[in-house]
CSV table of C-alpha atoms in Angstrom, one decimal:
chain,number,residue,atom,x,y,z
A,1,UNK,CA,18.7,200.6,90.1
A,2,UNK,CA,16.0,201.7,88.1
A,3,UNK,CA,18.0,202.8,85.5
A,4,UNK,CA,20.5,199.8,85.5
A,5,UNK,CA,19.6,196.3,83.7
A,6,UNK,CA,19.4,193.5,85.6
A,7,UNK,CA,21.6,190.5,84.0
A,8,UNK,CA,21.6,187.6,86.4
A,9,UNK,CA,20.0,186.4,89.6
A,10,UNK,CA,21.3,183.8,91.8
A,11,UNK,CA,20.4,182.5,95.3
A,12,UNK,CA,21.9,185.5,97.1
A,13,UNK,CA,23.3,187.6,94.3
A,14,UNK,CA,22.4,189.7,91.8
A,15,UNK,CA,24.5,191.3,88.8
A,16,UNK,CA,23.8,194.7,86.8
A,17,UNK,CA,25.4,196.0,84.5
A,18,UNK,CA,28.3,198.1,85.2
A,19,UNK,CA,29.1,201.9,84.5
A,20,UNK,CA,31.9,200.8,81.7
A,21,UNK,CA,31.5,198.2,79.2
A,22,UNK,CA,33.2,195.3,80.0
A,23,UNK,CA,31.7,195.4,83.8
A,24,UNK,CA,29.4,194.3,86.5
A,25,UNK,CA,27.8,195.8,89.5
A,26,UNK,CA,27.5,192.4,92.2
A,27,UNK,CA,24.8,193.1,94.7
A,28,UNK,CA,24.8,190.5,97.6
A,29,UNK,CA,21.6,189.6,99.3
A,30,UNK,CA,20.3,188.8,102.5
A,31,UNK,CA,19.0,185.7,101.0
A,32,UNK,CA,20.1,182.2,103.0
A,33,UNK,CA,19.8,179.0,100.8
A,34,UNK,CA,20.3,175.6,101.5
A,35,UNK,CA,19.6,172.4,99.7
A,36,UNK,CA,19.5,173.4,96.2
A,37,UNK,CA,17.0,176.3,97.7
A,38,UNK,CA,14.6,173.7,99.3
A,39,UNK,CA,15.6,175.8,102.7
A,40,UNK,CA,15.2,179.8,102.0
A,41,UNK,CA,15.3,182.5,104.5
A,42,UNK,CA,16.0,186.3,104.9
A,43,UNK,CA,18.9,187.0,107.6
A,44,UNK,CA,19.3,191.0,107.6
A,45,UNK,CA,22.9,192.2,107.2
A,46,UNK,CA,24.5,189.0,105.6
A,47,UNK,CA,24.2,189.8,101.8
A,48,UNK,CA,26.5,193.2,103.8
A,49,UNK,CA,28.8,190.7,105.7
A,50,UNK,CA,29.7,188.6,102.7
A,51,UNK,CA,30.3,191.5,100.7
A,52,UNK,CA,32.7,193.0,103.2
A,53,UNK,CA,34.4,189.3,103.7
A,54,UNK,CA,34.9,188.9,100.1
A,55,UNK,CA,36.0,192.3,99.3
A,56,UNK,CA,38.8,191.8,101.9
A,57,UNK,CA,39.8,188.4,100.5
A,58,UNK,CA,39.8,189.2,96.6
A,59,UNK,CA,41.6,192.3,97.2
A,60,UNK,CA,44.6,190.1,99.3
A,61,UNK,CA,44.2,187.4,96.4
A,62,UNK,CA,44.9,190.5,93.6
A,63,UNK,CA,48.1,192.0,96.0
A,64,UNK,CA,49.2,188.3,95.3
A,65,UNK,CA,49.1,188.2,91.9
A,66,UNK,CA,45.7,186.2,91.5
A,67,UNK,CA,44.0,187.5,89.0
A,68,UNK,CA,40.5,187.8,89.7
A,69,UNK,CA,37.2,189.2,88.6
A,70,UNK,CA,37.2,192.1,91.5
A,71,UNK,CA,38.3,195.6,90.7
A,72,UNK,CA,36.7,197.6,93.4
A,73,UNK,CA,34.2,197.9,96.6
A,74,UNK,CA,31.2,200.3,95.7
A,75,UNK,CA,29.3,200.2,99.0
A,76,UNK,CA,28.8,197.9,102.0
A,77,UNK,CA,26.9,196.0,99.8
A,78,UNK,CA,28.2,195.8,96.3
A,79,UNK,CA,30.9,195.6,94.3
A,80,UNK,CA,32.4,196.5,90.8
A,81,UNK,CA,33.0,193.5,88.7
A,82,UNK,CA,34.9,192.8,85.3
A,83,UNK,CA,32.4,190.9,83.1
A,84,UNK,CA,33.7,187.1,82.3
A,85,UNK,CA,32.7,184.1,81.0
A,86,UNK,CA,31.6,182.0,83.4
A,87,UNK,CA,32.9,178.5,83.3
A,88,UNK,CA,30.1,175.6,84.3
A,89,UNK,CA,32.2,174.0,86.9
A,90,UNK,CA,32.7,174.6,90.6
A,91,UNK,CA,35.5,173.5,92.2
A,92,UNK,CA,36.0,172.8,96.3
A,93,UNK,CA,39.2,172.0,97.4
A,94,UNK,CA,38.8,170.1,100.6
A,95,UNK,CA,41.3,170.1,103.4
A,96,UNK,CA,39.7,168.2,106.3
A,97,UNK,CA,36.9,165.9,106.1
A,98,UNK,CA,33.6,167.4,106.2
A,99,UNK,CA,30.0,167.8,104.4
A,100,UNK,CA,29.2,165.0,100.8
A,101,UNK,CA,33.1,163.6,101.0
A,102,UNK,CA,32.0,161.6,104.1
A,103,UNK,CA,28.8,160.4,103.2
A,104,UNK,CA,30.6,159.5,99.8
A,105,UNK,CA,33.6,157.8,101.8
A,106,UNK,CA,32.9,156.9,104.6
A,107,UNK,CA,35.1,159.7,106.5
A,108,UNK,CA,34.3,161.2,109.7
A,109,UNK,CA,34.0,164.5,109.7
A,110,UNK,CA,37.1,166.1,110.6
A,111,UNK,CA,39.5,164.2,109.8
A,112,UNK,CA,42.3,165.8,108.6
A,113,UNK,CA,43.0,164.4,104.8
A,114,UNK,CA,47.2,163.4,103.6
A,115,UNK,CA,46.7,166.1,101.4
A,116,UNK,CA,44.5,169.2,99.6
A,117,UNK,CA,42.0,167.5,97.3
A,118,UNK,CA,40.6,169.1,94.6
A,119,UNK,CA,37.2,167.9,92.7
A,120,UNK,CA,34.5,169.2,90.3
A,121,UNK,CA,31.2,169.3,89.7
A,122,UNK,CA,29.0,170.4,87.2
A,123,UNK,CA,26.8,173.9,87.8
A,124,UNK,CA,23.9,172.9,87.3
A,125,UNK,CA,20.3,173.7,90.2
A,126,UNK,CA,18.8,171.7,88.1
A,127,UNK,CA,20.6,168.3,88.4
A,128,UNK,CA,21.8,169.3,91.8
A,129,UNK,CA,25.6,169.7,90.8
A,130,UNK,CA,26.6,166.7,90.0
A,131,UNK,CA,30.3,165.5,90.7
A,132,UNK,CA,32.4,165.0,87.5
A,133,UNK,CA,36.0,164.7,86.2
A,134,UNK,CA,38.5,166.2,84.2
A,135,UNK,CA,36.8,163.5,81.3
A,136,UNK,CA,33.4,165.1,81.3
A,137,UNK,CA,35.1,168.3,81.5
A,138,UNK,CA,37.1,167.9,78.0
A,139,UNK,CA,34.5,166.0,76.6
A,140,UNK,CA,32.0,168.1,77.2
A,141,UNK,CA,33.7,171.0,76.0
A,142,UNK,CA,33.3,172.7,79.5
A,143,UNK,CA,37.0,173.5,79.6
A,144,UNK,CA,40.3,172.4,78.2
A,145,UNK,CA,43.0,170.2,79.5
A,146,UNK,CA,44.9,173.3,79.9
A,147,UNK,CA,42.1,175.7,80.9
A,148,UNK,CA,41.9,172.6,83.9
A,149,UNK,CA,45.6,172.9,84.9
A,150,UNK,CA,45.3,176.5,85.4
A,151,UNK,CA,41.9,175.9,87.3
A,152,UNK,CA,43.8,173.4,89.6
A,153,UNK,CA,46.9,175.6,89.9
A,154,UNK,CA,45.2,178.6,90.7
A,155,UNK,CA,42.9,176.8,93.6
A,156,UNK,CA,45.6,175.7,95.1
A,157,UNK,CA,47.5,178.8,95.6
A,158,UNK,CA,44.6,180.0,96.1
A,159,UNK,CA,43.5,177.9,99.3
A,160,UNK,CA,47.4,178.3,100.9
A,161,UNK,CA,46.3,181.8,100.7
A,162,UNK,CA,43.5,181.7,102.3
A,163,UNK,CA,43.9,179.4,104.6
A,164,UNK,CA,47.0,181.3,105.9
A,165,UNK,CA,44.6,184.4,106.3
A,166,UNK,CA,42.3,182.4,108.3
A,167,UNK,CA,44.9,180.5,110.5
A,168,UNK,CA,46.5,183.9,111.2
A,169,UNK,CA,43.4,184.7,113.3
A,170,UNK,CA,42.5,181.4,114.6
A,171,UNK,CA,40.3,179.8,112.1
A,172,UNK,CA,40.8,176.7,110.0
A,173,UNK,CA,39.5,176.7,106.1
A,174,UNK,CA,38.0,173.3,105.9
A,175,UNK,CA,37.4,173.6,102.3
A,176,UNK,CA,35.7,175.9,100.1
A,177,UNK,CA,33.9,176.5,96.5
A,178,UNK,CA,35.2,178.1,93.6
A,179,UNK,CA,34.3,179.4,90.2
A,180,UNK,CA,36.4,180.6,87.6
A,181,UNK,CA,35.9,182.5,84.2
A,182,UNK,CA,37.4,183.5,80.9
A,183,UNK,CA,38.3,187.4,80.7
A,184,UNK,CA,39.2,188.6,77.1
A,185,UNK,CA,41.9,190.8,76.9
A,186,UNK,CA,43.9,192.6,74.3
A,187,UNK,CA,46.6,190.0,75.1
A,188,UNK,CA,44.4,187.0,74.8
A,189,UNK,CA,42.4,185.2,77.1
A,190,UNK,CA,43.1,184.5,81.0
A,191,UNK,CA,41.2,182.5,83.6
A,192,UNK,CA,40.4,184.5,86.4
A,193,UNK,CA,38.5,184.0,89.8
A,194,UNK,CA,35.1,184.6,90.1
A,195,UNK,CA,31.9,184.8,92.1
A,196,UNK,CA,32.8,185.4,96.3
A,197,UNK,CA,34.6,183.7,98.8
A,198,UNK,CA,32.7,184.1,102.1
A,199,UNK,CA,31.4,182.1,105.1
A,200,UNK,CA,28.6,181.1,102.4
A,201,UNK,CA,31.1,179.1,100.1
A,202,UNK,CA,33.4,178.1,102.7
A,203,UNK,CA,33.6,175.7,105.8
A,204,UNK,CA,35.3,177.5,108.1
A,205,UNK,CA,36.2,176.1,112.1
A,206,UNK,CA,37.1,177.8,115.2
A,207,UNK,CA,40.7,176.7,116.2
A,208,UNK,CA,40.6,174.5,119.5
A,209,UNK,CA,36.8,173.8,119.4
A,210,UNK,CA,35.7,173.4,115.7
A,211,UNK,CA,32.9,175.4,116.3
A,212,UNK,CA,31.3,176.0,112.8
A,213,UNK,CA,31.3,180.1,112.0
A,214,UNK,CA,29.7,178.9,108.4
A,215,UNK,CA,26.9,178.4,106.2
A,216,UNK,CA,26.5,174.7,108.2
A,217,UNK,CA,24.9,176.8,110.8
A,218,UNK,CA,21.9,177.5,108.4
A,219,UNK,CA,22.3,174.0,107.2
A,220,UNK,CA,22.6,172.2,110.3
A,221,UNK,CA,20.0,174.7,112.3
A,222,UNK,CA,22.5,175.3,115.1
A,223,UNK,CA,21.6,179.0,115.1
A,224,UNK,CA,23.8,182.6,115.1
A,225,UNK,CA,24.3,182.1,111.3
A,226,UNK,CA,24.9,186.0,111.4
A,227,UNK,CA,26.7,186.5,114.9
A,228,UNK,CA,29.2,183.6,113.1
A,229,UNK,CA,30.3,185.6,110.0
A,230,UNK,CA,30.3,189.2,112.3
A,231,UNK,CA,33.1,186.9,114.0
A,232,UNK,CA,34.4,186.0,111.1
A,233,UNK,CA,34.4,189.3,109.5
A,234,UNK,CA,36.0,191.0,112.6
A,235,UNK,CA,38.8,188.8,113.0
A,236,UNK,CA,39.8,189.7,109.9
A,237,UNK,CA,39.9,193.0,110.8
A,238,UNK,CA,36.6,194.0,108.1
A,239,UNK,CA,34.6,195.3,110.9
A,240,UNK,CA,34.7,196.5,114.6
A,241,UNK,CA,33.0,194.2,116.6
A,242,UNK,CA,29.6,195.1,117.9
A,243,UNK,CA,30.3,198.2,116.7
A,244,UNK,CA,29.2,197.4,113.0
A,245,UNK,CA,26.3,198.1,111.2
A,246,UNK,CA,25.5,195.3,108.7
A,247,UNK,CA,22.5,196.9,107.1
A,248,UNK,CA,24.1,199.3,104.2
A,249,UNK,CA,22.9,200.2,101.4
A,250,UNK,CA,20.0,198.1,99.4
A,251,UNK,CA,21.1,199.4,95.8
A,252,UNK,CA,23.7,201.4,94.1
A,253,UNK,CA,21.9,205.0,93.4
């Protein structure tokens, strides 16, 4: 990537820019993070796994008509982005109890909630990503009251989406983070999904055990944090079991 500019690093991505104006090349490491990075280690073949995962969900998510940041796969590693402006705010929708909603309420984890709830918080490693509302949002200037309705909208179909992928081989999406930018078009602007959706921004449970095939593995030191999203990965049909080699590629040539 010598020749390539390096826009952004996060945690366990990094972003060039792309071969056409207007995109992004999205590398994913084999960086794991915990703890607003207090916890850091190097797991070979995630950054590879969560590529693959993602890939297979954003391109689902475009056959549905959710427009997204994703426009192609490059390698087992990366992937070709459209350029947006990131909006400051992730969102988790939460379907059954689990992680900061029970130490905020009281729940134990998994219980199953009357309904999807969707809530914000700011983006920020710095103040630990605090939990807002829609007030901060607007007053802030973050987003608008209708830039928030399509962000709630959106999540919404989106997690019946992906849920249903997950339940049709026998896994439960406990909840999951979001981010969303603004693409400009000729047409105007759209909000779009961004960033991944992977084992490392979901919660995701076995069906009849709850076994955790997620980032809480890393969190919660139960081990296998890459044996987990292999499984994950080949029930969904990304890879062939054993079969697959999660190495790939380090960088786009």
């Amino acid at each position: 990537m010598k020749n390539r500019k390096r826009i952004y690093e996060g945690k366990a991505k990094l972003l060039y820019e792309g071969p056409e104006p207007g995109t992004l090349v999205q590398h994913f490491k084999d960086d794991a993070t915990a703890f607003n990075n207090k916890k850091h280690e190097i797991i070979e073949g995630k950054g590879v796994l969560n590529n693959r995962i993602s890939e297979f969900i954003f391109t689902r998510l475009n056959q549905f008509g959710i427009p997204t940041h994703f426009i192609r796969a490059l390698n087992m590693r990366e992937q070709l982005i459209r350029e947006v402006n990131i909006i400051p705010i992730e969102v988790v929708v939460r379907n059954i109890a689990a992680g900061s909603i029970c130490k905020r309420l009281g729940l134990k984890e998994g219980t199953e909630l009357p309904r999807s709830i969707v809530e914000f918080f700011y983006k920020s490693d710095k103040l630990g990503d605090p939990m807002i509302c829609e007030e901060h949002i607007t007053a802030f200037g973050w987003a608008t009251p209708q830039e928030i309705d399509d962000i709630m909208s959106l999540s919404l179909r989106i997690n019946d989406l992906v849920g249903g992928l997950f339940i049709a081989v026998g896994m439960r999406l406990v909840d999951f983070k979001l981010e969303f930018g603004r693409l400009y078009k000729d047409d105007g602007m759209h909000i779009v999904l961004a960033d991944e959706i992977s084992p490392d921004t979901c919660r995701i449970w076995n069906f009849g055990n709850d076994e955790k095939m997620d980032k809480d593995r890393f969190r919660e030191e139960l081990g296998g944090l890459a044996d987990a999203y292999r499984e994950v990965a080949t029930r969904l049909g990304v890879f062939a079991g054993d079969k697959a080699d999660v190495r790939g590629p380090q960088l786009v040539r």
